mmCIF file of C-alpha atoms in Angstrom:
data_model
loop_
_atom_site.group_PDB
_atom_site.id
_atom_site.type_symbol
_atom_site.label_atom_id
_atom_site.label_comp_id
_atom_site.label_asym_id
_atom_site.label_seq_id
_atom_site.Cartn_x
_atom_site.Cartn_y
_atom_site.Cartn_z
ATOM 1 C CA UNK A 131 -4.852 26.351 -12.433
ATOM 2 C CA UNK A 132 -3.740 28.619 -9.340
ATOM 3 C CA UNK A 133 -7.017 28.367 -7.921
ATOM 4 C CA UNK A 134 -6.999 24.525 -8.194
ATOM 5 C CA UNK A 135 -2.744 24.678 -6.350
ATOM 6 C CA UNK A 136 -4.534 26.289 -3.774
ATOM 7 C CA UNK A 137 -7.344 24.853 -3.266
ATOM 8 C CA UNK A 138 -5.248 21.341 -2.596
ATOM 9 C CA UNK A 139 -2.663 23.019 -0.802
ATOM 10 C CA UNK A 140 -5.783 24.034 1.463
ATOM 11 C CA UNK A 141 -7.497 20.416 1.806
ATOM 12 C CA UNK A 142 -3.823 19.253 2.712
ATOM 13 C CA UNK A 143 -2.965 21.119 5.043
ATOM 14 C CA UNK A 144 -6.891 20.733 6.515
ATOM 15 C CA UNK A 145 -6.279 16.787 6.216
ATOM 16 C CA UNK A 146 -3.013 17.817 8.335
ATOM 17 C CA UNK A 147 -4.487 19.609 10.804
ATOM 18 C CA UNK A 148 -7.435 16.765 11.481
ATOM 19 C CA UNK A 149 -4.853 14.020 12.163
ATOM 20 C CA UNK A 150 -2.450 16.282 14.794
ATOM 21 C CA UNK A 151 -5.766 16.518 16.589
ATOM 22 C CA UNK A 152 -6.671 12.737 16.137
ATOM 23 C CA UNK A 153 -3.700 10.996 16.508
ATOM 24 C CA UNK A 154 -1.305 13.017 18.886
ATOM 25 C CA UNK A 155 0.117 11.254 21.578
ATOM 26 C CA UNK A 156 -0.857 7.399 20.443
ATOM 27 C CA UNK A 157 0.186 4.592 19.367
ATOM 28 C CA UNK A 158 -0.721 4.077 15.794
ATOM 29 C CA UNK A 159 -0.425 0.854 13.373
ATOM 30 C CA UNK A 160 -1.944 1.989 9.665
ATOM 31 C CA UNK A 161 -2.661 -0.591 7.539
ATOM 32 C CA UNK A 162 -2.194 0.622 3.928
ATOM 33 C CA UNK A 163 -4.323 -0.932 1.281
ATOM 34 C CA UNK A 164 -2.318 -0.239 -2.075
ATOM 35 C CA UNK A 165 -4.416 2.498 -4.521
ATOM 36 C CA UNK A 166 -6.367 4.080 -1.698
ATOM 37 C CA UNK A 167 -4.497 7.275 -1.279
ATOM 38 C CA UNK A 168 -2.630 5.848 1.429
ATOM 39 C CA UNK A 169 1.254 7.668 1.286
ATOM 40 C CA UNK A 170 -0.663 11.474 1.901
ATOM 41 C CA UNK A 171 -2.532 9.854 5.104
ATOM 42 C CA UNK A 172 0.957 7.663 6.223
ATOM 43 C CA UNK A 173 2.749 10.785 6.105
ATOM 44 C CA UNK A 174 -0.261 12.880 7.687
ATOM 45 C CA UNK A 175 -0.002 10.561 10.631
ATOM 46 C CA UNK A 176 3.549 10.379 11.200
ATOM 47 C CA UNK A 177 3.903 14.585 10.961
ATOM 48 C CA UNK A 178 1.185 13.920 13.591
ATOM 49 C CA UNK A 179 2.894 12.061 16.070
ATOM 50 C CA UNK A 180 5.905 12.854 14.961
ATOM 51 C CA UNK A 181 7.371 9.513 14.124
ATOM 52 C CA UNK A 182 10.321 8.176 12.030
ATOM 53 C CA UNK A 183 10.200 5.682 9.582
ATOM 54 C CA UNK A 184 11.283 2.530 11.825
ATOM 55 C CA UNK A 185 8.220 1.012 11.381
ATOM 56 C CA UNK A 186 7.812 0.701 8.026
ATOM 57 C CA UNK A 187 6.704 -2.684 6.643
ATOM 58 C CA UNK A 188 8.224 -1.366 3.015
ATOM 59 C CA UNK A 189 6.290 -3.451 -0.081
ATOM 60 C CA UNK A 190 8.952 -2.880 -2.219
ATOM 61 C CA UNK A 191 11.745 -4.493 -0.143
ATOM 62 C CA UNK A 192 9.610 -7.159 1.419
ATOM 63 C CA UNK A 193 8.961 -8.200 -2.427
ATOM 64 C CA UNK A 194 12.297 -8.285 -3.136
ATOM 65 C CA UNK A 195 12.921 -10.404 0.016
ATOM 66 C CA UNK A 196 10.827 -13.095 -1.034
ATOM 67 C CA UNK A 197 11.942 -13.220 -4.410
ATOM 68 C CA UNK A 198 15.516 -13.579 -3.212
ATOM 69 C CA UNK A 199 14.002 -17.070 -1.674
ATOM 70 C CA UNK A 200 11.737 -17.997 -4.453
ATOM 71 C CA UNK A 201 13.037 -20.530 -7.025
ATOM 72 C CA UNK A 202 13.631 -18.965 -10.272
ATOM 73 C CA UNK A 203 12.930 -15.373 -8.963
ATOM 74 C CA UNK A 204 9.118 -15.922 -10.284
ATOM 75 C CA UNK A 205 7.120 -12.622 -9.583
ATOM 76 C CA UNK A 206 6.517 -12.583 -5.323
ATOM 77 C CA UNK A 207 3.470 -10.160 -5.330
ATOM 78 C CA UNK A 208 0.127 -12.356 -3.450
ATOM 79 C CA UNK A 209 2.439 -15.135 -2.472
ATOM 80 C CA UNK A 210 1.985 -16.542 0.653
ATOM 81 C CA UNK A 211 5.724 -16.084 1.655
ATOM 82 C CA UNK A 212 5.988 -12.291 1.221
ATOM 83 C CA UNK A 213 2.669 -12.127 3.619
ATOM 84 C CA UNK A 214 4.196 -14.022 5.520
ATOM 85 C CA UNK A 215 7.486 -11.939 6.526
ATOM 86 C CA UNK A 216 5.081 -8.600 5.901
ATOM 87 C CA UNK A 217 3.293 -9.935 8.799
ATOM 88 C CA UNK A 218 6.582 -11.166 10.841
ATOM 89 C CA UNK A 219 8.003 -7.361 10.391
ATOM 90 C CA UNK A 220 4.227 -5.858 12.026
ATOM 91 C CA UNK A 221 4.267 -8.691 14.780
ATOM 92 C CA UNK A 222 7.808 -7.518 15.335
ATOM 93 C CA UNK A 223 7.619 -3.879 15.353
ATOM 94 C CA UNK A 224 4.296 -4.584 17.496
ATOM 95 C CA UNK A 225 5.969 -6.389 20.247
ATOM 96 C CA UNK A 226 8.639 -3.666 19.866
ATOM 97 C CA UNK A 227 5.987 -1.169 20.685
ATOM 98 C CA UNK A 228 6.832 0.896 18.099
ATOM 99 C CA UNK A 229 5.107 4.292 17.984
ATOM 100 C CA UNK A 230 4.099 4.318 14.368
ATOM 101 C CA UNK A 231 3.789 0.945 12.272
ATOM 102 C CA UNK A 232 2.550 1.288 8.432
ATOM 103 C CA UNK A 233 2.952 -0.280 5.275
ATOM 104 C CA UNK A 234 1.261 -2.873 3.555
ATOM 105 C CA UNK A 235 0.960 -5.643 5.896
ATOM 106 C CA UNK A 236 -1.805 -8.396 7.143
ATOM 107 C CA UNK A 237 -3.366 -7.674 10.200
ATOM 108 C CA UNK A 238 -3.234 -10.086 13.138
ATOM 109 C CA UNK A 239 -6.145 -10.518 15.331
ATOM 110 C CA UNK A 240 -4.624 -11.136 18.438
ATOM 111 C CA UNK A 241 -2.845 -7.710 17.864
ATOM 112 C CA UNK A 242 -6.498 -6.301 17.302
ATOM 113 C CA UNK A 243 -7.742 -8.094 20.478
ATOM 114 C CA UNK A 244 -4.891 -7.174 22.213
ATOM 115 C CA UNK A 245 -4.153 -3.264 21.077
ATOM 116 C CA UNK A 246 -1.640 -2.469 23.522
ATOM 117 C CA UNK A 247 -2.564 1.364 22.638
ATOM 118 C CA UNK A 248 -2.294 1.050 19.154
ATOM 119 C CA UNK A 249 -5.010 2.620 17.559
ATOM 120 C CA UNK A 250 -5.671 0.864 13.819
ATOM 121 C CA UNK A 251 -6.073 2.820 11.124
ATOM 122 C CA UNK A 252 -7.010 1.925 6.883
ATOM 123 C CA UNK A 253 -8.200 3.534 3.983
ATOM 124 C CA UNK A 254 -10.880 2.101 1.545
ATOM 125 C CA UNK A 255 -11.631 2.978 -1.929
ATOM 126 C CA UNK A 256 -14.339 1.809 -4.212
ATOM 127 C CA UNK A 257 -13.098 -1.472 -5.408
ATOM 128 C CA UNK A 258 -14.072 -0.454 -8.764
ATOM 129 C CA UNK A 259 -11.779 2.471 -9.189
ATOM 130 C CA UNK A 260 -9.003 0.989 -6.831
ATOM 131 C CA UNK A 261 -8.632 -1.961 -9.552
ATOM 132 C CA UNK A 262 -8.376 0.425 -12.348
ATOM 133 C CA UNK A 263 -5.784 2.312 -10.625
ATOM 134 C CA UNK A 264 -3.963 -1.096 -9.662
ATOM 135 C CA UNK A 265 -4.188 -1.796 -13.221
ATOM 136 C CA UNK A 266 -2.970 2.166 -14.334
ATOM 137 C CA UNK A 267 -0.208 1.301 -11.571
ATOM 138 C CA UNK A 268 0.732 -2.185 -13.638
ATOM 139 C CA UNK A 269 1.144 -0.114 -16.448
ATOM 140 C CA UNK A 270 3.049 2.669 -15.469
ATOM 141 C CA UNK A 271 5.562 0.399 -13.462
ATOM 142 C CA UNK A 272 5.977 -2.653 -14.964
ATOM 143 C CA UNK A 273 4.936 -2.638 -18.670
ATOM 144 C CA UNK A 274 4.964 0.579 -20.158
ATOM 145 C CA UNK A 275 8.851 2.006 -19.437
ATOM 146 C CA UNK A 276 9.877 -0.976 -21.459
ATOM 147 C CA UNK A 277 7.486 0.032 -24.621
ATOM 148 C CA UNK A 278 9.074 2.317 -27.377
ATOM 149 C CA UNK A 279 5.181 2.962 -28.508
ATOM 150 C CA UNK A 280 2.097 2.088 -27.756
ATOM 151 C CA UNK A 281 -1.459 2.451 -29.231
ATOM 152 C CA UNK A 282 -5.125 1.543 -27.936
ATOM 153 C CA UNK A 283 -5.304 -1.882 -29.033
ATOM 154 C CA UNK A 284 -1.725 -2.509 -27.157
ATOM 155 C CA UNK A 285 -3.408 -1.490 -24.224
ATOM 156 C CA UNK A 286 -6.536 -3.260 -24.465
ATOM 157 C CA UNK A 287 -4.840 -6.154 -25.080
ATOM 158 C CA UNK A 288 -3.039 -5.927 -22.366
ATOM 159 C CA UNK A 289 -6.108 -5.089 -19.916
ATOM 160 C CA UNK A 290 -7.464 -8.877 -21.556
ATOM 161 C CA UNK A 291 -4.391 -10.077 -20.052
ATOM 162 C CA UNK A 292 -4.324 -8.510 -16.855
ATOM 163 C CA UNK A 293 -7.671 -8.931 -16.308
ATOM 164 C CA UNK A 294 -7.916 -12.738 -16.217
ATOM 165 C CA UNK A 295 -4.439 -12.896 -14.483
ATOM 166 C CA UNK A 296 -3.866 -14.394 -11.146
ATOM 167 C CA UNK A 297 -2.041 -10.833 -10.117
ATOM 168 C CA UNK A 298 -5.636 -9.488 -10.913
ATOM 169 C CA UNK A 299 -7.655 -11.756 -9.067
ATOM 170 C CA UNK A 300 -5.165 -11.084 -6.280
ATOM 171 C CA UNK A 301 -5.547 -7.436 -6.593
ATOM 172 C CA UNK A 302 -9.059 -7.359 -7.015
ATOM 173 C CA UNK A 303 -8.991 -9.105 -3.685
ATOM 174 C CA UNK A 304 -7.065 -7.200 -1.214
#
């Protein structure tokens, strides 16, 4: 188990090392795809450039912003409002020129066409095993700390469910 503590400890601080070099002194906008093992890079980069957290499009407060303007506070994840001010808050904090802009956000091509020194920077998994995690993630958060007990078929029956949601479909298509 040691061995294993150290042996991440080692890759981290390697993965730490790599982005001082590649990202010092630059603009950087980081796109974070959820389940890709985006928070260890975000925070890579910003110990890189050595940022604050100003420009951070946050998913869990932009979801509860559009649910404050929703009608019956219906679920806001894949809605076209809470891209909506997810992209407003990158546009901003890109015509801000802030140095470090991440979160979960949609791009916008004229920013991409028009960098300004921002370099761009994402993550992908294998969609495969970034669904499953989504789904994991769906558990843990959302279903699971309201369970007394749970058994396979509980959670196989709630896979069937997930899995021919529209929160899947959206997930399966970020």
């Amino acid at each position: 188990m040691r061995s294993k503590i150290l042996k991440a400890i080692s890759q981290s601080e390697k993965v730490h090392a790599r982005m001082r070099v590649r990202f010092s002194h630059k603009k950087v906008a980081f796109l974070h795809l959820p389940k890709c093992g985006g928070t260890s890079i975000a925070a890579s980069i910003a110990e890189a450039i050595g940022a604050n957290s100003s420009g951070y499009v946050d998913p869990i407060q932009t979801r509860k912003l559009a649910q404050l303007y929703m009608e019956d506070f219906e679920q806001a994840e894949g809605t076209k409002l809470l891209f909506t001010i997810r992209r407003a808050l990158f546009f901003d904090y890109f015509m801000e020129g802030r140095p470090y802009i991440y979160g979960h956000f949609p791009i916008i091509r004229k920013c991409l066409l028009n960098s300004q020194g921002y370099e761009f920077v994402t993550l992908l998994r294998e969609p495969t095993q970034r669904f499953i995690s989504q789904f994991k993630y769906y558990l843990a958060k959302r279903i699971l700390p309201t369970q007394k007990y749970i058994d396979q078929n509980y959670v196989e029956g709630l896979w069937q469910d997930y899995f021919c949601s529209d929160l899947a479909k959206f997930h399966a298509n970020i």
